[in-house]
C-alpha cells in the first residue's frame, strides 16, 4: 500500500473490483488485456485465471513488478501473464484489445490522445476516474462495504474506442443524391454532419453515434426519414438505409 511509482502512489485494486472491470469490458477468448500501472498484478492475473487470455501489466516500481511475477506463479498463470517495468507514457500498448486503468483523472487525460488512436473497438475500463471530455459509454457501481454512514461504492467506467471519421467523405447510393459529400464533425463517439450534393440544398443532421467501427446516423431527404447503419474500415464506409439490404450506401474519405 502507498508504494511510490513515477506519477502516483499505489493503491491496491480489490479482486472483486478487478473481476467487475473485466466483466464490464466483456473479455473474451483472443483478447489481449493491458493494465497500466499494474501494481501487484491483480487485474492481469484475474484476466488470465478467469478468461485464459494473454495479459500484460506495465508498472514503474520494480518491487511491485517482482511482487506481480511472484503472484502470477502462485496463481499458476505465469505462462499467460507478462509484467514489464516501464513508463506507461513510453511503453507500447497498441496491441491491447482491452485496456484497464486505475490511475487518476490527470493521468487518464494525458493518456486519452494515445488511447483514441488505438484500434476501433478497443475497450477501455477505468476504476473510479473518468477522462474529462470523453463521456463513458457505460458505468457501473460496485459495492465495497456497509458503514455507519451508508454504503461505500466504487464506480467503473467503460469507453469503446471509436473509429476516426472526422472530415469529408464521398458517398454513393443515397436516394436521389448522386456523388454526395458528407462532412462529419466528430466529438469522440458522437458526431454531427451535413450532406451536400450538386444542385441540392444542404441537409444537416445531429446526434450520430460511433461504437468501435460501427456507425449510425439519421437524416431526412426528399421528404423521407432515413437511418444509416454501417461499418467503418479505415478510409472506407459501407452500410444500409433503414435496414433494407437493397439500399446499400458506400463512402470513402476524401
CSV table of C-alpha atoms in Angstrom, one decimal:
chain,number,residue,atom,x,y,z
A,1,UNK,CA,0.0,0.0,0.0
A,2,UNK,CA,1.2,3.5,-0.9
A,3,UNK,CA,4.3,2.2,-2.7
A,4,UNK,CA,5.7,5.0,-4.9
A,5,UNK,CA,5.6,5.0,-8.7
A,6,UNK,CA,6.6,7.6,-11.2
A,7,UNK,CA,3.5,9.8,-11.0
A,8,UNK,CA,1.3,8.3,-8.3
A,9,UNK,CA,1.3,6.0,-5.2
A,10,UNK,CA,0.0,2.5,-5.5
A,11,UNK,CA,-3.5,1.8,-4.0
A,12,UNK,CA,-4.4,-1.9,-4.5
A,13,UNK,CA,-7.4,-2.9,-6.7
A,14,UNK,CA,-9.7,-5.3,-4.9
A,15,UNK,CA,-10.2,-8.7,-6.5
A,16,UNK,CA,-13.9,-8.2,-6.8
A,17,UNK,CA,-13.4,-4.8,-8.4
A,18,UNK,CA,-10.9,-6.3,-10.9
A,19,UNK,CA,-13.4,-9.0,-11.9
A,20,UNK,CA,-16.1,-6.4,-12.4
A,21,UNK,CA,-13.8,-4.4,-14.6
A,22,UNK,CA,-13.1,-7.4,-16.8
A,23,UNK,CA,-16.8,-8.3,-16.9
A,24,UNK,CA,-17.7,-4.8,-18.0
A,25,UNK,CA,-15.1,-5.0,-20.7
A,26,UNK,CA,-16.7,-8.3,-21.8
A,27,UNK,CA,-13.3,-10.0,-22.1
A,28,UNK,CA,-13.5,-13.0,-24.4
A,29,UNK,CA,-11.1,-15.6,-25.9
A,30,UNK,CA,-8.5,-14.0,-28.1
A,31,UNK,CA,-8.4,-10.7,-26.2
A,32,UNK,CA,-5.1,-9.1,-25.1
A,33,UNK,CA,-5.5,-7.3,-21.8
A,34,UNK,CA,-3.1,-4.5,-20.8
A,35,UNK,CA,-3.2,-3.0,-17.3
A,36,UNK,CA,-1.4,0.4,-17.0
A,37,UNK,CA,0.1,0.9,-13.6
A,38,UNK,CA,-0.4,-2.7,-12.7
A,39,UNK,CA,0.7,-2.7,-9.1
A,40,UNK,CA,0.5,-6.2,-7.6
A,41,UNK,CA,-0.8,-7.6,-10.9
A,42,UNK,CA,-4.3,-8.4,-9.7
A,43,UNK,CA,-6.1,-7.4,-13.0
A,44,UNK,CA,-3.8,-9.2,-15.4
A,45,UNK,CA,-3.8,-12.3,-13.1
A,46,UNK,CA,-7.6,-12.3,-12.9
A,47,UNK,CA,-7.9,-11.9,-16.7
A,48,UNK,CA,-5.7,-15.0,-17.2
A,49,UNK,CA,-7.4,-17.0,-14.5
A,50,UNK,CA,-11.0,-16.3,-15.5
A,51,UNK,CA,-10.7,-16.0,-19.3
A,52,UNK,CA,-7.5,-17.7,-20.2
A,53,UNK,CA,-6.3,-14.7,-22.2
A,54,UNK,CA,-2.9,-13.1,-22.5
A,55,UNK,CA,-2.4,-10.2,-20.2
A,56,UNK,CA,0.3,-7.6,-19.7
A,57,UNK,CA,0.9,-5.3,-16.8
A,58,UNK,CA,3.1,-2.2,-17.1
A,59,UNK,CA,4.4,-0.9,-13.7
A,60,UNK,CA,7.1,1.7,-12.9
A,61,UNK,CA,8.0,0.3,-9.5
A,62,UNK,CA,10.4,-2.7,-9.9
A,63,UNK,CA,9.5,-4.0,-6.4
A,64,UNK,CA,5.8,-4.2,-7.5
A,65,UNK,CA,6.8,-5.9,-10.8
A,66,UNK,CA,8.7,-8.5,-8.8
A,67,UNK,CA,5.7,-9.0,-6.5
A,68,UNK,CA,3.4,-9.3,-9.5
A,69,UNK,CA,5.6,-12.1,-11.0
A,70,UNK,CA,5.5,-14.0,-7.7
A,71,UNK,CA,1.7,-13.6,-7.5
A,72,UNK,CA,1.4,-14.9,-11.1
A,73,UNK,CA,3.4,-18.0,-10.2
A,74,UNK,CA,1.4,-18.5,-7.1
A,75,UNK,CA,-1.8,-18.4,-9.2
A,76,UNK,CA,-0.2,-20.7,-11.9
A,77,UNK,CA,-0.8,-18.2,-14.7
A,78,UNK,CA,2.8,-17.2,-15.4
A,79,UNK,CA,2.5,-18.7,-18.9
A,80,UNK,CA,-0.2,-16.2,-19.8
A,81,UNK,CA,0.8,-13.1,-17.9
A,82,UNK,CA,3.7,-10.7,-18.5
A,83,UNK,CA,4.8,-7.9,-16.3
A,84,UNK,CA,7.0,-5.1,-17.6
A,85,UNK,CA,8.9,-2.5,-15.6
A,86,UNK,CA,8.4,0.7,-17.5
A,87,UNK,CA,6.7,4.1,-18.1
A,88,UNK,CA,3.1,3.9,-19.3
A,89,UNK,CA,3.8,7.0,-21.4
A,90,UNK,CA,6.7,5.3,-23.2
A,91,UNK,CA,5.7,1.6,-23.4
A,92,UNK,CA,3.7,0.5,-26.4
A,93,UNK,CA,0.3,-0.9,-25.6
A,94,UNK,CA,-1.3,-0.5,-29.0
A,95,UNK,CA,-1.9,-4.3,-29.4
A,96,UNK,CA,-4.3,-4.3,-26.5
A,97,UNK,CA,-8.0,-5.1,-27.2
A,98,UNK,CA,-8.8,-4.4,-23.5
A,99,UNK,CA,-7.1,-1.6,-21.6
A,100,UNK,CA,-7.6,-1.2,-17.8
A,101,UNK,CA,-6.7,1.8,-15.7
A,102,UNK,CA,-6.7,2.9,-12.0
A,103,UNK,CA,-4.5,6.0,-12.3
A,104,UNK,CA,-6.3,9.3,-11.6
A,105,UNK,CA,-8.0,11.8,-13.8
A,106,UNK,CA,-4.9,13.8,-14.7
A,107,UNK,CA,-3.1,10.7,-16.0
A,108,UNK,CA,-6.2,9.4,-17.8
A,109,UNK,CA,-6.4,12.8,-19.5
A,110,UNK,CA,-2.7,12.6,-20.6
A,111,UNK,CA,-3.3,9.1,-22.0
A,112,UNK,CA,-6.5,10.0,-23.8
A,113,UNK,CA,-4.9,11.2,-27.1
A,114,UNK,CA,-3.0,7.9,-27.3
A,115,UNK,CA,-6.0,5.8,-26.4
A,116,UNK,CA,-8.1,7.5,-29.1
A,117,UNK,CA,-5.6,6.4,-31.7
A,118,UNK,CA,-5.9,2.7,-30.7
A,119,UNK,CA,-7.8,0.2,-32.9
A,120,UNK,CA,-11.5,1.0,-33.0
A,121,UNK,CA,-13.4,-1.3,-30.7
A,122,UNK,CA,-10.7,-1.4,-28.0
A,123,UNK,CA,-12.5,-1.5,-24.6
A,124,UNK,CA,-11.1,0.9,-22.0
A,125,UNK,CA,-12.1,0.4,-18.4
A,126,UNK,CA,-11.2,2.8,-15.5
A,127,UNK,CA,-11.7,2.3,-11.8
A,128,UNK,CA,-13.0,5.4,-10.1
A,129,UNK,CA,-11.5,8.0,-12.5
A,130,UNK,CA,-13.1,9.5,-15.7
A,131,UNK,CA,-11.5,11.1,-18.8
A,132,UNK,CA,-12.9,14.6,-18.6
A,133,UNK,CA,-14.4,15.4,-22.0
A,134,UNK,CA,-14.8,11.8,-23.1
A,135,UNK,CA,-18.2,10.6,-22.0
A,136,UNK,CA,-18.3,7.0,-20.8
A,137,UNK,CA,-20.3,4.5,-22.9
A,138,UNK,CA,-21.3,2.8,-19.7
A,139,UNK,CA,-20.7,3.0,-16.0
A,140,UNK,CA,-21.5,0.6,-13.1
A,141,UNK,CA,-21.3,0.9,-9.3
A,142,UNK,CA,-19.5,-1.7,-7.3
A,143,UNK,CA,-20.5,-2.0,-3.6
A,144,UNK,CA,-17.5,-2.1,-1.3
A,145,UNK,CA,-18.9,-2.2,2.2
A,146,UNK,CA,-21.6,-1.0,4.6
A,147,UNK,CA,-20.6,1.6,7.2
A,148,UNK,CA,-22.4,3.5,9.9
A,149,UNK,CA,-22.9,6.5,7.5
A,150,UNK,CA,-24.0,4.4,4.5
A,151,UNK,CA,-22.8,2.2,1.6
A,152,UNK,CA,-19.3,2.7,0.2
A,153,UNK,CA,-19.1,2.2,-3.6
A,154,UNK,CA,-16.6,2.4,-6.4
A,155,UNK,CA,-17.6,3.4,-9.9
A,156,UNK,CA,-16.2,1.7,-13.0
A,157,UNK,CA,-16.3,3.4,-16.4
A,158,UNK,CA,-16.2,1.9,-19.9
A,159,UNK,CA,-15.3,3.5,-23.1
A,160,UNK,CA,-15.2,1.9,-26.6
A,161,UNK,CA,-12.5,3.5,-28.8
A,162,UNK,CA,-14.4,5.0,-31.8
A,163,UNK,CA,-13.3,4.9,-35.5
A,164,UNK,CA,-12.0,8.2,-36.7
A,165,UNK,CA,-14.4,9.6,-39.3
A,166,UNK,CA,-13.8,13.4,-38.8
A,167,UNK,CA,-13.6,15.1,-42.2
A,168,UNK,CA,-15.3,14.9,-45.6
A,169,UNK,CA,-16.4,11.7,-47.3
A,170,UNK,CA,-17.9,11.0,-50.7
A,171,UNK,CA,-20.9,8.7,-50.7
A,172,UNK,CA,-22.8,6.8,-53.4
A,173,UNK,CA,-26.2,5.1,-53.0
A,174,UNK,CA,-28.1,7.8,-51.1
A,175,UNK,CA,-31.6,8.1,-52.7
A,176,UNK,CA,-31.9,10.9,-55.2
A,177,UNK,CA,-28.4,12.1,-54.5
A,178,UNK,CA,-25.5,11.4,-56.8
A,179,UNK,CA,-21.9,11.6,-55.6
A,180,UNK,CA,-22.8,13.1,-52.3
A,181,UNK,CA,-20.3,14.7,-49.9
A,182,UNK,CA,-20.9,14.3,-46.2
A,183,UNK,CA,-18.9,16.4,-43.7
A,184,UNK,CA,-18.6,14.7,-40.4
A,185,UNK,CA,-17.7,16.8,-37.3
A,186,UNK,CA,-16.7,14.2,-34.7
A,187,UNK,CA,-16.7,14.5,-30.9
A,188,UNK,CA,-15.2,11.2,-29.6
A,189,UNK,CA,-18.1,8.7,-30.1
A,190,UNK,CA,-20.6,11.3,-31.2
A,191,UNK,CA,-20.8,13.4,-34.3
A,192,UNK,CA,-22.8,15.9,-36.3
A,193,UNK,CA,-22.7,16.4,-40.0
A,194,UNK,CA,-24.0,17.9,-43.2
A,195,UNK,CA,-24.9,16.3,-46.6
A,196,UNK,CA,-24.3,18.2,-49.8
A,197,UNK,CA,-25.0,17.3,-53.4
A,198,UNK,CA,-24.8,19.4,-56.6
A,199,UNK,CA,-28.0,21.3,-57.2
A,200,UNK,CA,-29.5,20.3,-53.8
A,201,UNK,CA,-29.9,22.0,-50.5
A,202,UNK,CA,-27.5,21.0,-47.8
A,203,UNK,CA,-29.0,18.5,-45.2
A,204,UNK,CA,-27.8,18.9,-41.6
A,205,UNK,CA,-28.0,16.1,-39.1
A,206,UNK,CA,-27.1,15.7,-35.4
A,207,UNK,CA,-26.5,13.0,-32.8
A,208,UNK,CA,-24.7,10.5,-34.9
A,209,UNK,CA,-23.0,7.7,-32.9
A,210,UNK,CA,-19.9,5.5,-33.4
A,211,UNK,CA,-19.3,2.4,-31.3
A,212,UNK,CA,-16.0,0.9,-32.3
A,213,UNK,CA,-16.2,0.6,-36.1
A,214,UNK,CA,-20.0,0.7,-36.1
A,215,UNK,CA,-21.7,3.9,-37.2
A,216,UNK,CA,-25.2,5.2,-37.1
A,217,UNK,CA,-26.9,8.4,-38.0
A,218,UNK,CA,-30.4,9.7,-39.1
A,219,UNK,CA,-31.3,12.3,-41.7
A,220,UNK,CA,-34.1,13.5,-43.8
A,221,UNK,CA,-34.1,13.7,-47.6
A,222,UNK,CA,-36.7,14.0,-50.3
A,223,UNK,CA,-39.3,14.3,-47.6
A,224,UNK,CA,-38.4,10.9,-46.1
A,225,UNK,CA,-36.6,9.9,-42.9
A,226,UNK,CA,-33.6,7.6,-43.3
A,227,UNK,CA,-31.4,5.8,-40.8
A,228,UNK,CA,-27.9,4.7,-41.9
A,229,UNK,CA,-26.2,1.8,-40.1
A,230,UNK,CA,-22.8,0.7,-41.3
A,231,UNK,CA,-19.2,-0.2,-40.6
A,232,UNK,CA,-16.0,1.9,-40.9
A,233,UNK,CA,-12.9,0.2,-42.3
A,234,UNK,CA,-10.1,2.8,-42.4
A,235,UNK,CA,-10.9,5.2,-45.3
A,236,UNK,CA,-14.0,3.1,-46.4
A,237,UNK,CA,-17.5,3.0,-45.0
A,238,UNK,CA,-20.4,0.7,-46.0
A,239,UNK,CA,-23.9,0.3,-44.7
A,240,UNK,CA,-27.6,0.2,-45.5
A,241,UNK,CA,-30.5,2.6,-45.1
A,242,UNK,CA,-33.5,1.7,-42.9
A,243,UNK,CA,-32.2,-1.9,-42.6
A,244,UNK,CA,-33.0,-2.6,-46.3
A,245,UNK,CA,-30.3,-4.8,-47.8
A,246,UNK,CA,-31.2,-3.3,-51.2
A,247,UNK,CA,-30.4,0.2,-50.1
A,248,UNK,CA,-26.6,-0.1,-49.9
A,249,UNK,CA,-24.6,3.0,-49.3
A,250,UNK,CA,-20.8,3.2,-49.8
A,251,UNK,CA,-18.5,6.0,-48.7
A,252,UNK,CA,-14.8,6.9,-49.0
A,253,UNK,CA,-12.8,9.5,-47.2
A,254,UNK,CA,-11.7,12.4,-49.4
